[in-house]
Amino acid sequence: LLEDLTEEGNENLTGKIFEYISSKKAIIASCNENSDIKKLLDKTKVGTLISNENDFEDFINTNLLWDIREINFYSRKIQFEKFLKVLSNV
């Protein structure tokens, strides 16, 4: 996943990252260290930020321990239920 390396891209969360998560695909990202993408990867443990060849080698040699509870929070079903709650309060 390639994204803006400057702070201007920190809030970019593309739909593609959620497609990767729902498909149970490991994610390697090139983005700003303080981005929302990095925070999401850290929270769900589905991937990592790659800044250099050593980071990539570490990623290849690491078994990811995905946090299924955190991943499920971002599922369409859960997000739709949360959306319905918001709408019912309007």
Coordinates of N, CA and C in Angstrom, one line a residue:
L1 N 0.9 -1.2 0.0 CA 0.0 0.0 0.0 C 0.9 1.2 0.0
L2 N 0.8 2.0 -1.0 CA 1.6 3.3 -1.1 C 0.8 4.5 -0.8
E3 N 1.2 5.3 0.1 CA 0.5 6.5 0.4 C 1.5 7.6 0.7
D4 N 1.0 8.8 0.8 CA 1.7 10.0 1.0 C 2.7 9.9 2.2
L5 N 3.9 10.2 2.0 CA 4.9 10.1 3.1 C 5.0 11.4 3.9
T6 N 4.3 12.4 3.4 CA 4.3 13.7 4.2 C 3.1 13.7 5.2
E7 N 3.2 14.6 6.1 CA 2.1 14.7 7.1 C 0.7 15.1 6.5
E8 N 0.8 15.6 5.3 CA -0.5 16.0 4.6 C -1.3 14.7 4.3
G9 N -0.7 13.6 4.2 CA -1.4 12.3 3.9 C -1.8 11.5 5.1
N10 N -1.6 12.1 6.3 CA -1.8 11.3 7.6 C -3.2 10.8 7.8
E11 N -4.2 11.5 7.3 CA -5.6 11.1 7.5 C -6.1 10.2 6.4
N12 N -5.3 9.9 5.4 CA -5.8 9.1 4.2 C -5.9 7.6 4.7
L13 N -7.2 7.2 4.6 CA -7.5 5.7 4.8 C -8.3 5.3 3.6
T14 N -7.6 4.7 2.7 CA -8.3 4.3 1.5 C -9.1 3.0 1.7
G15 N -10.1 2.8 0.8 CA -10.9 1.6 0.9 C -10.1 0.4 0.6
K16 N -9.0 0.5 -0.1 CA -8.2 -0.6 -0.4 C -7.7 -1.3 0.8
I17 N -7.3 -0.5 1.8 CA -6.8 -1.2 3.1 C -7.8 -2.0 3.7
F18 N -9.1 -1.6 3.7 CA -10.1 -2.4 4.3 C -10.5 -3.6 3.5
E19 N -10.3 -3.5 2.1 CA -10.4 -4.7 1.3 C -9.3 -5.7 1.6
Y20 N -8.1 -5.3 1.8 CA -7.0 -6.2 2.2 C -7.3 -6.8 3.5
I21 N -7.8 -6.1 4.5 CA -8.1 -6.6 5.8 C -9.2 -7.7 5.7
S22 N -10.3 -7.4 5.0 CA -11.4 -8.3 4.9 C -11.0 -9.6 4.1
S23 N -10.0 -9.4 3.3 CA -9.5 -10.6 2.5 C -8.4 -11.4 3.2
K24 N -8.1 -10.9 4.4 CA -7.1 -11.5 5.3 C -5.7 -11.5 4.6
K25 N -5.4 -10.4 3.9 CA -4.1 -10.3 3.2 C -3.2 -9.4 4.1
A26 N -2.0 -9.9 4.3 CA -1.0 -9.1 5.0 C -0.7 -7.8 4.2
I27 N -0.5 -6.8 5.0 CA -0.3 -5.5 4.3 C 1.1 -4.9 4.7
I28 N 1.8 -4.5 3.6 CA 3.0 -3.7 3.8 C 2.7 -2.3 3.3
A29 N 3.1 -1.3 4.0 CA 2.7 0.0 3.7 C 4.0 0.9 3.6
S30 N 3.9 1.9 2.7 CA 4.9 3.0 2.6 C 4.0 4.2 2.9
C31 N 4.2 4.8 4.0 CA 3.4 6.0 4.4 C 4.1 6.7 5.5
N32 N 3.6 7.8 6.0 CA 4.1 8.6 7.1 C 4.0 7.8 8.4
E33 N 5.0 7.8 9.2 CA 5.1 7.1 10.5 C 3.9 7.5 11.4
N34 N 3.4 8.7 11.3 CA 2.3 9.1 12.1 C 0.9 9.1 11.5
S35 N 0.8 8.3 10.4 CA -0.4 8.3 9.6 C -1.5 7.4 10.3
D36 N -2.8 7.6 9.9 CA -3.8 6.8 10.3 C -3.7 5.3 9.8
I37 N -3.1 5.2 8.7 CA -2.8 3.8 8.1 C -1.9 3.1 9.1
K38 N -0.8 3.7 9.5 CA 0.1 3.1 10.5 C -0.6 2.7 11.8
K39 N -1.4 3.6 12.3 CA -2.2 3.3 13.5 C -3.1 2.1 13.3
L40 N -3.8 2.1 12.2 CA -4.7 0.9 11.9 C -3.9 -0.4 11.8
L41 N -2.8 -0.4 11.1 CA -1.9 -1.6 11.0 C -1.4 -2.0 12.4
D42 N -1.0 -1.1 13.2 CA -0.6 -1.4 14.6 C -1.7 -2.0 15.4
K43 N -2.9 -1.4 15.3 CA -4.1 -1.8 16.1 C -4.5 -3.2 15.7
T44 N -4.6 -3.5 14.4 CA -5.2 -4.8 13.9 C -4.1 -5.8 13.8
K45 N -2.8 -5.4 13.7 CA -1.7 -6.3 13.6 C -1.7 -7.1 12.2
V46 N -2.3 -6.4 11.2 CA -2.4 -7.1 9.9 C -1.2 -6.8 9.0
G47 N -0.3 -5.9 9.4 CA 0.8 -5.5 8.6 C 1.7 -4.5 9.3
T48 N 2.6 -3.9 8.4 CA 3.5 -3.0 9.0 C 4.0 -2.0 8.0
L49 N 4.6 -1.0 8.6 CA 5.2 0.1 7.8 C 6.6 -0.4 7.3
I50 N 6.9 -0.2 6.0 CA 8.2 -0.6 5.5 C 8.9 0.7 5.0
S51 N 10.1 0.9 5.6 CA 10.8 2.1 5.3 C 12.1 1.8 4.5
N52 N 12.6 0.5 4.7 CA 13.8 0.1 4.0 C 13.9 -1.4 3.8
E53 N 14.9 -1.9 3.2 CA 15.0 -3.3 3.0 C 15.0 -4.1 4.3
N54 N 15.6 -3.6 5.3 CA 15.7 -4.4 6.6 C 14.3 -4.5 7.1
D55 N 13.4 -3.5 7.0 CA 12.1 -3.6 7.5 C 11.3 -4.7 6.7
F56 N 11.6 -4.7 5.4 CA 10.9 -5.7 4.6 C 11.4 -7.2 5.0
E57 N 12.6 -7.3 5.2 CA 13.2 -8.6 5.6 C 12.6 -9.1 6.9
D58 N 12.5 -8.1 7.9 CA 11.9 -8.4 9.2 C 10.4 -8.9 9.0
F59 N 9.7 -8.2 8.1 CA 8.3 -8.5 7.9 C 8.2 -9.9 7.3
I60 N 9.0 -10.2 6.4 CA 9.0 -11.6 5.7 C 9.2 -12.7 6.7
N61 N 10.1 -12.4 7.7 CA 10.5 -13.4 8.7 C 9.6 -13.4 10.0
T62 N 8.6 -12.6 10.0 CA 7.7 -12.5 11.2 C 6.4 -13.1 10.9
N63 N 5.9 -13.9 11.9 CA 4.5 -14.4 11.8 C 3.6 -13.3 12.4
L64 N 2.7 -12.9 11.6 CA 1.7 -11.9 12.1 C 0.7 -12.5 13.1
L65 N 0.5 -11.9 14.2 CA -0.5 -12.4 15.1 C -1.7 -11.4 15.1
W66 N -2.5 -11.6 14.1 CA -3.7 -10.7 13.8 C -4.6 -10.6 15.0
D67 N -5.1 -9.4 15.3 CA -6.0 -9.2 16.4 C -7.4 -9.3 15.7
I68 N -8.0 -10.5 15.8 CA -9.3 -10.7 15.1 C -10.4 -9.8 15.6
R69 N -10.4 -9.5 16.9 CA -11.4 -8.6 17.5 C -11.3 -7.2 16.9
E70 N -10.1 -6.7 16.8 CA -9.9 -5.4 16.2 C -10.2 -5.4 14.7
I71 N -9.9 -6.5 14.0 CA -10.2 -6.6 12.6 C -11.7 -6.6 12.4
N72 N -12.4 -7.4 13.2 CA -13.9 -7.4 13.1 C -14.6 -6.1 13.3
F73 N -14.0 -5.3 14.1 CA -14.5 -3.9 14.4 C -14.7 -3.2 13.0
Y74 N -13.8 -3.4 12.1 CA -13.8 -2.7 10.8 C -14.6 -3.4 9.7
S75 N -15.3 -4.5 10.1 CA -16.1 -5.2 9.1 C -17.3 -4.4 8.7
R76 N -17.8 -4.7 7.5 CA -18.9 -4.0 7.0 C -20.1 -4.1 7.9
K77 N -20.3 -5.3 8.4 CA -21.5 -5.6 9.3 C -21.4 -4.7 10.5
I78 N -20.3 -4.7 11.2 CA -20.2 -3.9 12.5 C -20.3 -2.4 12.1
Q79 N -19.6 -1.9 11.1 CA -19.7 -0.5 10.7 C -21.1 -0.1 10.3
F80 N -21.8 -1.0 9.6 CA -23.2 -0.7 9.3 C -24.1 -0.6 10.5
E81 N -23.9 -1.5 11.5 CA -24.7 -1.5 12.7 C -24.4 -0.2 13.5
K82 N -23.1 0.3 13.5 CA -22.8 1.5 14.1 C -23.4 2.7 13.4
F83 N -23.5 2.6 12.1 CA -24.1 3.7 11.2 C -25.6 3.8 11.5
L84 N -26.2 2.6 11.7 CA -27.7 2.6 12.0 C -27.9 3.2 13.4
K85 N -27.1 3.0 14.3 CA -27.2 3.6 15.7 C -27.1 5.1 15.6
V86 N -26.2 5.6 14.8 CA -26.0 7.0 14.6 C -27.3 7.6 14.0
L87 N -27.8 6.9 12.9 CA -29.0 7.4 12.2 C -30.2 7.4 13.1
S88 N -30.3 6.4 14.0 CA -31.5 6.4 14.9 C -31.5 7.5 15.9
N89 N -30.3 8.1 16.2 CA -30.2 9.2 17.1 C -30.4 10.6 16.5
V90 N -30.6 10.6 15.1 CA -30.7 11.9 14.4 C -32.2 12.3 14.5

